[in-house]
Structure formats: structure tokens, C-alpha cells
PDB file of C-alpha atoms and ligand atoms in Angstrom:
ATOM      1  CA  MET A   1     173.913  15.380  -3.980  1.00 83.00           C
ATOM      2  CA  SER A   2     170.748  17.121  -4.710  1.00 95.00           C
ATOM      3  CA  ILE A   3     167.673  15.465  -3.740  1.00 98.00           C
ATOM      4  CA  LEU A   4     165.336  18.315  -5.232  1.00 98.00           C
ATOM      5  CA  LYS A   5     166.201  20.229  -8.147  1.00 98.00           C
ATOM      6  CA  VAL A   6     163.311  22.199  -9.589  1.00 98.00           C
ATOM      7  CA  GLU A   7     164.726  23.617 -12.922  1.00 98.00           C
ATOM      8  CA  LYS A   8     163.099  26.650 -14.914  1.00 98.00           C
ATOM      9  CA  VAL A   9     159.711  26.129 -14.117  1.00 98.00           C
ATOM     10  CA  VAL A  10     156.817  28.173 -15.711  1.00 98.00           C
ATOM     11  CA  SER A  11     153.046  27.287 -13.751  1.00 98.00           C
ATOM     12  CA  GLY A  12     150.198  29.231 -12.805  1.00 98.00           C
ATOM     13  CA  TYR A  13     146.052  29.012 -13.177  1.00 97.00           C
ATOM     14  CA  GLU A  14     144.206  29.292 -16.346  1.00 94.00           C
ATOM     15  CA  HIS A  15     145.559  32.175 -18.115  1.00 93.00           C
ATOM     16  CA  MET A  16     147.561  33.634 -15.153  1.00 96.00           C
ATOM     17  CA  GLN A  17     151.551  32.466 -15.204  1.00 97.00           C
ATOM     18  CA  ILE A  18     152.655  33.042 -11.136  1.00 98.00           C
ATOM     19  CA  LEU A  19     155.532  31.209 -11.220  1.00 98.00           C
ATOM     20  CA  HIS A  20     158.541  32.909 -13.788  1.00 98.00           C
ATOM     21  CA  GLN A  21     161.390  29.817 -14.505  1.00 97.00           C
ATOM     22  CA  ILE A  22     162.287  28.713 -11.041  1.00 98.00           C
ATOM     23  CA  SER A  23     165.253  27.085 -10.365  1.00 98.00           C
ATOM     24  CA  LEU A  24     166.051  26.001  -6.921  1.00 98.00           C
ATOM     25  CA  GLU A  25     168.011  22.586  -5.486  1.00 98.00           C
ATOM     26  CA  VAL A  26     168.010  21.252  -2.143  1.00 98.00           C
ATOM     27  CA  GLN A  27     170.689  19.198  -1.401  1.00 98.00           C
ATOM     28  CA  GLU A  28     170.427  15.912   0.821  1.00 98.00           C
ATOM     29  CA  GLY A  29     169.906  16.523   4.990  1.00 97.00           C
ATOM     30  CA  GLN A  30     169.845  20.302   4.668  1.00 98.00           C
ATOM     31  CA  ILE A  31     166.747  22.634   5.698  1.00 98.00           C
ATOM     32  CA  VAL A  32     165.911  25.037   3.112  1.00 98.00           C
ATOM     33  CA  SER A  33     164.088  27.601   3.364  1.00 98.00           C
ATOM     34  CA  LEU A  34     161.721  29.597   0.498  1.00 98.00           C
ATOM     35  CA  LEU A  35     161.093  32.799   1.755  1.00 97.00           C
ATOM     36  CA  GLY A  36     158.425  35.588   0.726  1.00 95.00           C
ATOM     37  CA  PRO A  37     155.502  37.706   1.136  1.00 94.00           C
ATOM     38  CA  ASN A  38     152.065  36.723   0.464  1.00 94.00           C
ATOM     39  CA  GLY A  39     151.414  36.130  -3.034  1.00 96.00           C
ATOM     40  CA  ALA A  40     154.604  35.751  -3.441  1.00 97.00           C
ATOM     41  CA  GLY A  41     153.992  32.207  -5.559  1.00 98.00           C
ATOM     42  CA  LYS A  42     155.046  29.625  -2.700  1.00 98.00           C
ATOM     43  CA  THR A  43     152.813  27.699  -1.587  1.00 98.00           C
ATOM     44  CA  THR A  44     152.051  27.743  -5.944  1.00 98.00           C
ATOM     45  CA  LEU A  45     155.569  26.221  -6.017  1.00 98.00           C
ATOM     46  CA  LEU A  46     154.647  23.543  -3.688  1.00 98.00           C
ATOM     47  CA  ARG A  47     151.930  22.444  -5.081  1.00 98.00           C
ATOM     48  CA  VAL A  48     153.854  22.189  -8.635  1.00 98.00           C
ATOM     49  CA  ILE A  49     156.829  20.093  -6.477  1.00 98.00           C
ATOM     50  CA  PHE A  50     154.408  17.956  -5.280  1.00 98.00           C
ATOM     51  CA  GLY A  51     152.079  17.182  -8.200  1.00 97.00           C
ATOM     52  CA  ILE A  52     148.807  19.049  -7.323  1.00 97.00           C
ATOM     53  CA  LEU A  53     149.390  21.699  -9.883  1.00 98.00           C
ATOM     54  CA  PRO A  54     150.720  20.994 -13.831  1.00 97.00           C
ATOM     55  CA  LEU A  55     154.105  23.030 -14.764  1.00 97.00           C
ATOM     56  CA  ARG A  56     154.141  24.370 -17.798  1.00 97.00           C
ATOM     57  CA  GLN A  57     157.590  24.498 -19.227  1.00 98.00           C
ATOM     58  CA  GLY A  58     160.675  23.246 -16.854  1.00 98.00           C
ATOM     59  CA  LYS A  59     161.532  20.189 -14.610  1.00 98.00           C
ATOM     60  CA  VAL A  60     161.929  18.881 -11.037  1.00 98.00           C
ATOM     61  CA  TYR A  61     163.633  16.108  -9.980  1.00 98.00           C
ATOM     62  CA  PHE A  62     163.780  14.288  -7.161  1.00 98.00           C
ATOM     63  CA  LYS A  63     166.378  12.327  -5.813  1.00 98.00           C
ATOM     64  CA  GLY A  64     167.308  12.580  -9.653  1.00 97.00           C
ATOM     65  CA  GLU A  65     164.277  11.073 -11.097  1.00 97.00           C
ATOM     66  CA  ASP A  66     162.328  13.477 -13.192  1.00 98.00           C
ATOM     67  CA  ILE A  67     159.197  14.140 -11.211  1.00 98.00           C
ATOM     68  CA  SER A  68     156.870  16.518 -13.315  1.00 98.00           C
ATOM     69  CA  ASP A  69     154.703  14.470 -13.868  1.00 96.00           C
ATOM     70  CA  ILE A  70     154.023  12.219 -11.101  1.00 97.00           C
ATOM     71  CA  PRO A  71     150.709  12.729  -9.209  1.00 96.00           C
ATOM     72  CA  PRO A  72     150.564  13.511  -5.654  1.00 96.00           C
ATOM     73  CA  GLU A  73     149.646  10.459  -4.729  1.00 93.00           C
ATOM     74  CA  ARG A  74     152.497   8.907  -5.732  1.00 94.00           C
ATOM     75  CA  MET A  75     154.899  11.235  -3.743  1.00 96.00           C
ATOM     76  CA  PRO A  76     155.139   9.912  -0.361  1.00 93.00           C
ATOM     77  CA  ARG A  77     156.061   6.660  -1.493  1.00 91.00           C
ATOM     78  CA  LEU A  78     159.681   7.754  -3.474  1.00 96.00           C
ATOM     79  CA  GLY A  79     159.662   9.485  -0.167  1.00 96.00           C
ATOM     80  CA  MET A  80     158.236  13.256  -0.086  1.00 97.00           C
ATOM     81  CA  CYS A  81     155.319  14.393   1.730  1.00 96.00           C
ATOM     82  CA  TYR A  82     153.576  17.604   1.860  1.00 96.00           C
ATOM     83  CA  VAL A  83     151.961  19.476   5.004  1.00 96.00           C
ATOM     84  CA  PRO A  84     149.704  22.127   3.484  1.00 95.00           C
ATOM     85  CA  GLN A  85     149.125  25.263   5.520  1.00 93.00           C
ATOM     86  CA  GLU A  86     145.697  24.656   6.764  1.00 90.00           C
ATOM     87  CA  GLU A  87     143.191  21.851   6.719  1.00 88.00           C
ATOM     88  CA  ASN A  88     146.334  19.563   7.443  1.00 91.00           C
ATOM     89  CA  VAL A  89     144.116  17.982  10.646  1.00 94.00           C
ATOM     90  CA  PHE A  90     140.995  15.831  10.631  1.00 94.00           C
ATOM     91  CA  PRO A  91     139.593  18.469  13.380  1.00 95.00           C
ATOM     92  CA  SER A  92     137.269  15.734  14.582  1.00 95.00           C
ATOM     93  CA  LEU A  93     139.727  12.498  14.803  1.00 95.00           C
ATOM     94  CA  THR A  94     141.930  12.025  18.026  1.00 95.00           C
ATOM     95  CA  ILE A  95     145.616  12.850  17.710  1.00 95.00           C
ATOM     96  CA  GLN A  96     146.292   9.017  17.832  1.00 93.00           C
ATOM     97  CA  GLU A  97     143.740   8.648  15.254  1.00 92.00           C
ATOM     98  CA  ASN A  98     145.094  11.597  13.128  1.00 93.00           C
ATOM     99  CA  LEU A  99     148.244   9.992  13.147  1.00 92.00           C
ATOM    100  CA  GLU A 100     147.041   6.306  12.201  1.00 89.00           C
ATOM    101  CA  MET A 101     145.255   8.075   9.626  1.00 86.00           C
ATOM    102  CA  GLY A 102     148.834   9.241   8.131  1.00 82.00           C
ATOM    103  CA  ALA A 103     150.291   5.821   7.931  1.00 80.00           C
ATOM    104  CA  PHE A 104     146.957   4.257   5.742  1.00 73.00           C
ATOM    105  CA  ILE A 105     148.403   3.714   3.341  1.00 68.00           C
ATOM    106  CA  LEU A 106     151.165   1.765   4.618  1.00 65.00           C
ATOM    107  CA  LYS A 107     150.604  -2.145   5.127  1.00 59.00           C
ATOM    108  CA  ALA A 108     152.905  -2.722   7.842  1.00 60.00           C
ATOM    109  CA  GLY A 109     152.197  -1.776  11.493  1.00 64.00           C
ATOM    110  CA  CYS A 110     152.701   1.897  12.591  1.00 76.00           C
ATOM    111  CA  LYS A 111     153.377   1.157  16.001  1.00 80.00           C
ATOM    112  CA  PRO A 112     157.103   2.238  16.443  1.00 81.00           C
ATOM    113  CA  ARG A 113     156.784   5.221  14.312  1.00 86.00           C
ATOM    114  CA  MET A 114     153.727   6.781  16.054  1.00 91.00           C
ATOM    115  CA  GLU A 115     155.992   6.132  19.383  1.00 92.00           C
ATOM    116  CA  GLU A 116     158.836   7.713  17.713  1.00 90.00           C
ATOM    117  CA  ILE A 117     156.626  10.844  16.839  1.00 92.00           C
ATOM    118  CA  TYR A 118     155.327  11.173  19.873  1.00 94.00           C
ATOM    119  CA  LYS A 119     158.907  11.236  21.463  1.00 92.00           C
ATOM    120  CA  LEU A 120     160.094  13.964  18.980  1.00 90.00           C
ATOM    121  CA  PHE A 121     157.068  15.540  20.126  1.00 92.00           C
ATOM    122  CA  PRO A 122     156.293  15.290  23.574  1.00 91.00           C
ATOM    123  CA  ASP A 123     153.197  17.376  24.189  1.00 91.00           C
ATOM    124  CA  LEU A 124     151.262  15.352  21.063  1.00 94.00           C
ATOM    125  CA  SER A 125     151.993  12.430  23.535  1.00 95.00           C
ATOM    126  CA  ASN A 126     150.979  13.706  26.304  1.00 93.00           C
ATOM    127  CA  ARG A 127     147.329  14.086  24.751  1.00 95.00           C
ATOM    128  CA  ARG A 128     146.771  11.448  22.498  1.00 95.00           C
ATOM    129  CA  LYS A 129     143.113  11.318  22.746  1.00 96.00           C
ATOM    130  CA  SER A 130     142.798  14.738  22.391  1.00 96.00           C
ATOM    131  CA  ARG A 131     140.455  15.902  19.251  1.00 97.00           C
ATOM    132  CA  ALA A 132     142.514  17.787  16.951  1.00 96.00           C
ATOM    133  CA  GLY A 133     139.674  20.416  16.699  1.00 95.00           C
ATOM    134  CA  GLU A 134     140.332  21.859  20.410  1.00 95.00           C
ATOM    135  CA  LEU A 135     143.912  21.889  19.916  1.00 94.00           C
ATOM    136  CA  SER A 136     146.100  25.000  19.949  1.00 91.00           C
ATOM    137  CA  GLY A 137     147.479  26.494  16.228  1.00 91.00           C
ATOM    138  CA  GLY A 138     150.909  25.184  17.814  1.00 91.00           C
ATOM    139  CA  MET A 139     150.088  21.818  18.834  1.00 92.00           C
ATOM    140  CA  ARG A 140     148.058  21.437  15.224  1.00 93.00           C
ATOM    141  CA  GLN A 141     151.262  22.774  13.053  1.00 93.00           C
ATOM    142  CA  MET A 142     153.091  19.653  15.180  1.00 93.00           C
ATOM    143  CA  LEU A 143     150.218  16.926  14.564  1.00 95.00           C
ATOM    144  CA  ALA A 144     149.976  17.908  10.643  1.00 96.00           C
ATOM    145  CA  ILE A 145     153.877  17.571  10.509  1.00 95.00           C
ATOM    146  CA  GLY A 146     153.363  13.938  12.614  1.00 94.00           C
ATOM    147  CA  ARG A 147     150.881  12.892  10.404  1.00 94.00           C
ATOM    148  CA  ALA A 148     153.124  13.413   7.195  1.00 94.00           C
ATOM    149  CA  LEU A 149     156.242  11.275   9.331  1.00 93.00           C
ATOM    150  CA  MET A 150     153.611   8.504   9.910  1.00 92.00           C
ATOM    151  CA  LEU A 151     154.955   7.623   6.251  1.00 90.00           C
ATOM    152  CA  ASN A 152     158.935   8.086   7.136  1.00 90.00           C
ATOM    153  CA  PRO A 153     159.864  10.229   4.189  1.00 94.00           C
ATOM    154  CA  GLN A 154     163.306  11.650   3.323  1.00 97.00           C
ATOM    155  CA  MET A 155     162.318  14.820   2.599  1.00 98.00           C
ATOM    156  CA  LEU A 156     159.598  17.092   3.805  1.00 98.00           C
ATOM    157  CA  LEU A 157     157.368  19.731   2.772  1.00 98.00           C
ATOM    158  CA  LEU A 158     156.103  22.377   5.113  1.00 98.00           C
ATOM    159  CA  ASP A 159     153.745  25.820   3.931  1.00 97.00           C
ATOM    160  CA  GLU A 160     154.516  27.987   6.531  1.00 97.00           C
ATOM    161  CA  PRO A 161     154.117  26.353   9.505  1.00 96.00           C
ATOM    162  CA  SER A 162     154.815  29.461  11.976  1.00 95.00           C
ATOM    163  CA  SER A 163     151.663  30.756  10.944  1.00 92.00           C
ATOM    164  CA  GLY A 164     149.391  32.185  13.099  1.00 88.00           C
ATOM    165  CA  LEU A 165     151.193  31.070  15.931  1.00 91.00           C
ATOM    166  CA  SER A 166     152.459  32.935  19.308  1.00 89.00           C
ATOM    167  CA  PRO A 167     156.108  34.292  19.481  1.00 90.00           C
ATOM    168  CA  LEU A 168     156.856  32.011  21.781  1.00 89.00           C
ATOM    169  CA  LEU A 169     155.482  28.597  19.772  1.00 90.00           C
ATOM    170  CA  VAL A 170     157.360  30.213  16.855  1.00 93.00           C
ATOM    171  CA  ASP A 171     160.169  29.427  18.805  1.00 93.00           C
ATOM    172  CA  ILE A 172     159.247  25.820  19.398  1.00 92.00           C
ATOM    173  CA  ILE A 173     157.863  24.936  15.656  1.00 94.00           C
ATOM    174  CA  PHE A 174     161.220  26.038  14.425  1.00 95.00           C
ATOM    175  CA  GLU A 175     163.070  24.473  16.975  1.00 94.00           C
ATOM    176  CA  ARG A 176     161.367  20.810  16.511  1.00 93.00           C
ATOM    177  CA  ILE A 177     161.564  21.389  12.848  1.00 96.00           C
ATOM    178  CA  LYS A 178     165.772  21.599  13.370  1.00 96.00           C
ATOM    179  CA  LYS A 179     165.447  18.163  16.105  1.00 93.00           C
ATOM    180  CA  LEU A 180     163.398  16.288  13.175  1.00 94.00           C
ATOM    181  CA  ASN A 181     165.993  17.387  10.281  1.00 96.00           C
ATOM    182  CA  GLU A 182     169.055  15.959  12.700  1.00 95.00           C
ATOM    183  CA  ALA A 183     167.153  12.818  12.779  1.00 92.00           C
ATOM    184  CA  GLY A 184     167.251  13.058   8.864  1.00 94.00           C
ATOM    185  CA  VAL A 185     164.785  14.358   7.202  1.00 97.00           C
ATOM    186  CA  THR A 186     165.435  16.744   4.814  1.00 98.00           C
ATOM    187  CA  ILE A 187     163.244  19.778   4.604  1.00 98.00           C
ATOM    188  CA  PHE A 188     161.897  22.656   2.562  1.00 98.00           C
ATOM    189  CA  LEU A 189     160.776  25.186   4.842  1.00 98.00           C
ATOM    190  CA  VAL A 190     158.846  27.668   3.527  1.00 98.00           C
ATOM    191  CA  GLU A 191     157.574  30.750   5.373  1.00 97.00           C
ATOM    192  CA  GLN A 192     156.895  34.366   5.556  1.00 95.00           C
ATOM    193  CA  ASN A 193     158.824  34.682   8.297  1.00 94.00           C
ATOM    194  CA  ALA A 194     162.252  35.566   8.349  1.00 93.00           C
ATOM    195  CA  GLN A 195     163.293  33.706  11.545  1.00 94.00           C
ATOM    196  CA  ALA A 196     163.196  30.684   9.462  1.00 96.00           C
ATOM    197  CA  LEU A 197     166.629  32.160   8.045  1.00 95.00           C
ATOM    198  CA  GLN A 198     167.719  30.991  12.026  1.00 93.00           C
ATOM    199  CA  CYS A 199     167.218  26.814  11.535  1.00 94.00           C
ATOM    200  CA  ALA A 200     167.779  26.705   7.482  1.00 97.00           C
ATOM    201  CA  ASP A 201     170.937  26.020   5.915  1.00 98.00           C
ATOM    202  CA  ARG A 202     170.599  27.818   2.832  1.00 98.00           C
ATOM    203  CA  ALA A 203     167.503  30.106   2.033  1.00 98.00           C
ATOM    204  CA  TYR A 204     165.724  31.396  -1.865  1.00 98.00           C
ATOM    205  CA  ILE A 205     163.695  34.592  -1.802  1.00 97.00           C
ATOM    206  CA  LEU A 206     160.920  34.412  -4.081  1.00 97.00           C
ATOM    207  CA  GLU A 207     158.553  37.771  -4.792  1.00 96.00           C
ATOM    208  CA  GLY A 208     156.071  38.131  -7.351  1.00 97.00           C
ATOM    209  CA  GLY A 209     156.684  34.479  -9.154  1.00 98.00           C
ATOM    210  CA  GLU A 210     160.287  35.282  -9.744  1.00 98.00           C
ATOM    211  CA  MET A 211     163.370  34.631  -7.555  1.00 97.00           C
ATOM    212  CA  LYS A 212     165.005  37.783  -6.107  1.00 96.00           C
ATOM    213  CA  ALA A 213     167.889  36.119  -4.297  1.00 96.00           C
ATOM    214  CA  GLU A 214     169.608  32.451  -2.893  1.00 97.00           C
ATOM    215  CA  GLY A 215     172.352  31.901  -0.522  1.00 97.00           C
ATOM    216  CA  SER A 216     172.981  30.483   2.813  1.00 97.00           C
ATOM    217  CA  ALA A 217     171.160  31.397   5.586  1.00 96.00           C
ATOM    218  CA  ARG A 218     174.181  33.365   7.561  1.00 95.00           C
ATOM    219  CA  GLU A 219     174.200  35.669   4.082  1.00 95.00           C
ATOM    220  CA  ILE A 220     170.449  36.085   3.911  1.00 95.00           C
ATOM    221  CA  LEU A 221     169.854  37.222   7.238  1.00 92.00           C
ATOM    222  CA  LYS A 222     173.169  39.704   6.822  1.00 92.00           C
ATOM    223  CA  ASP A 223     172.024  41.399   3.633  1.00 93.00           C
ATOM    224  CA  GLU A 224     170.400  45.091   5.168  1.00 91.00           C
ATOM    225  CA  GLU A 225     168.830  44.741   1.084  1.00 90.00           C
ATOM    226  CA  ILE A 226     167.361  41.528   0.855  1.00 90.00           C
ATOM    227  CA  GLY A 227     166.089  42.490   4.701  1.00 89.00           C
ATOM    228  CA  ARG A 228     164.271  45.880   3.684  1.00 88.00           C
ATOM    229  CA  LEU A 229     163.075  44.878   0.186  1.00 87.00           C
ATOM    230  CA  TYR A 230     161.687  41.651   0.702  1.00 85.00           C
ATOM    231  CA  LEU A 231     161.364  40.543   4.631  1.00 84.00           C
ATOM    232  CA  GLY A 232     160.283  43.697   6.426  1.00 79.00           C
ATOM    233  CA  ARG A 233     162.835  44.552   8.263  1.00 74.00           C
TER     234      ARG A 233
HETATM  235  N1  ADP B   1     143.829  28.166  -7.013  1.00 70.37           N
HETATM  236  C1  ADP B   1     143.941  29.685  -8.165  1.00 70.37           C
HETATM  237  N2  ADP B   1     143.605  29.896  -8.580  1.00 70.37           N
HETATM  238  C2  ADP B   1     143.936  31.729  -9.855  1.00 70.37           C
HETATM  239  N3  ADP B   1     144.820  32.465  -8.734  1.00 70.37           N
HETATM  240  C3  ADP B   1     145.434  31.783  -8.160  1.00 70.37           C
HETATM  241  C4  ADP B   1     145.047  30.444  -7.091  1.00 70.37           C
HETATM  242  N4  ADP B   1     146.192  30.207  -5.896  1.00 70.37           N
HETATM  243  C5  ADP B   1     146.727  31.462  -6.148  1.00 70.37           C
HETATM  244  N5  ADP B   1     146.536  32.342  -6.766  1.00 70.37           N
HETATM  245  C6  ADP B   1     147.320  33.254  -7.347  1.00 70.37           C
HETATM  246  O1  ADP B   1     148.586  33.281  -7.683  1.00 70.37           O
HETATM  247  C7  ADP B   1     149.394  33.888  -6.887  1.00 70.37           C
HETATM  248  C8  ADP B   1     150.288  33.598  -5.656  1.00 70.37           C
HETATM  249  O2  ADP B   1     149.510  32.939  -4.766  1.00 70.37           O
HETATM  250  P1  ADP B   1     150.252  32.015  -3.746  1.00 70.37           P
HETATM  251  O3  ADP B   1     151.271  31.270  -4.218  1.00 70.37           O
HETATM  252  O4  ADP B   1     149.077  31.217  -2.831  1.00 70.37           O
HETATM  253  O5  ADP B   1     151.637  32.846  -2.721  1.00 70.37           O
HETATM  254  P2  ADP B   1     151.823  32.820  -1.416  1.00 70.37           P
HETATM  255  O6  ADP B   1     151.879  31.166  -0.901  1.00 70.37           O
HETATM  256  O7  ADP B   1     153.517  32.807  -1.752  1.00 70.37           O
HETATM  257  O8  ADP B   1     151.496  33.519  -0.965  1.00 70.37           O
HETATM  258  C9  ADP B   1     148.486  35.029  -6.133  1.00 70.37           C
HETATM  259  O9  ADP B   1     148.149  36.128  -7.025  1.00 70.37           O
HETATM  260  C10 ADP B   1     147.158  34.118  -5.852  1.00 70.37           C
HETATM  261  O10 ADP B   1     146.020  35.220  -6.089  1.00 70.37           O
HETATM  262 MG1   MG B   2     151.176  30.303   0.614  1.00 70.37          MG
END
């Protein structure tokens, strides 16, 4: 079943149209990657899906429901969470406090959930009392994902989780994303880094606000022309 469906979406900022008739689908249980160079419109598309930026044409469906006009604050309750690329943690709060803040809209206690997240990200567990502002980029990305997981989402939207990380940390973050997916979370992974193809099931290539290609991650990885034209290889 497709958990997310984007249908011919047109959107942009003021008089500028950025996204031109964008369509894509994410099947439940998969990791689907959206790859494209800087300025392609990746973040803009995430904002449209999550309801931060209005769409001008087209539709977005989540679990079969039309969410095109649903505001972002209602999305977590529907089962979708969004981890922006930057400013995704509270720097002055500790790891533990950040996780607690992630669950503030839940009435039920959040302790058991937090322990599950610490199990998934042992590095966070060892430093519960450290302030987020003192963490390395990789740890901060894990914390930002952990915060979103406090709401127990069925689907996560991740905006360039590997950006600015050292090659070793890039491997680790993609490995954790894979583990998270194996635990049952569907993932829409926006990246400039083609390494995302190694953990994705399917991929889409966005450039200049247009969808240029789609296919299984393996097909996209093998395709030399796509690699040369869009992935800087
Ligand atoms: N708030 C904004 N106002 C006007 N233009 C914007 C805004 N945010 C992004 N853009 C423009 O939209 C285009 C796509 O940007 P973005 O979605 O951030 O791309 P990506 O995430 O793929 O790097 C770029 O040309 C960018 O300059
Ligand atoms: Mg972006």
C-alpha cells in the first residue's frame, strides 16, 4: 500500500514557481530517497508535504487521506513527523530534555519510548545530560531524529541528515536510518549524497523543480547517465 502519495504538485514562493507537477509515491515499510543538487526544490517539497507551505495545484495523500490542506501541527497525530535540516534541536537543553520536549504533545508518559530510542541510538544514551549545543553534527542529527521518534510516527521525513558529517559519520547515520526502518518506520530520505541509495529501496531524482528519474535504488545507482547528470559522479 502506498502510505504517501504526491500527485502533480505545483508550489513555490510568492511569484516564483519552484515545484512543477511533482508526483511520487512511498510504499509502506520502505525507504524512499529523493536525491537532487542544491536548489533542486527538495526542502520545498518536504514543506509542502508536511503542510508548512501551501500547494497551488495537485494533492498530497497520507494513508489514503487527502492531507493537502492539513496544517503541520496536526501531522504528528496522523503519524507523520518531519526532521528539518537545521535548527532541529534545542541547543541549550540536554539530550534527555530534548527527547522529553519531543513528546510534549503526548499526554501519556514518555519514559518507555525514550528507553527504546536510547537503545536505537546508544551514543545518545551515554550522554543523556550533555547539552545538545555541545554535540557533534552526527550526534545532533541522531538527537533530532530521536526527538521525532518520541511521537512514535509511522513515517519520517528526513531533510539531508548526512549533510556536514564526516564520511565515517555518514555511514553511521545511514546505518541507523536503516535500523529504524527495520523497526517499522517508513522513511522519506531527502539527500544530496548519493550514498543514500545504499540504504534506500527506491529513489527519485529532482532537479530544477522537476522530477527527472525514478526507479529502484539499484537501477538508479547503476545508471551512469543519471550519476553524471544529477549526482556529480
Ligand atoms: N523562503 C523562500 N523564498 C523564496 N525562495 C526560496 C525560499 N526557499 C527556497 N527558495 C528557492 O527555492 C528553490 C529551491 O530551494 P530548496 O527547496 O531549498 O532546494 P533544496 O532543498 O533542493 O536545496 C531555490 O531556488 C531557492 O532559492
Ligand atoms: Mg534543502
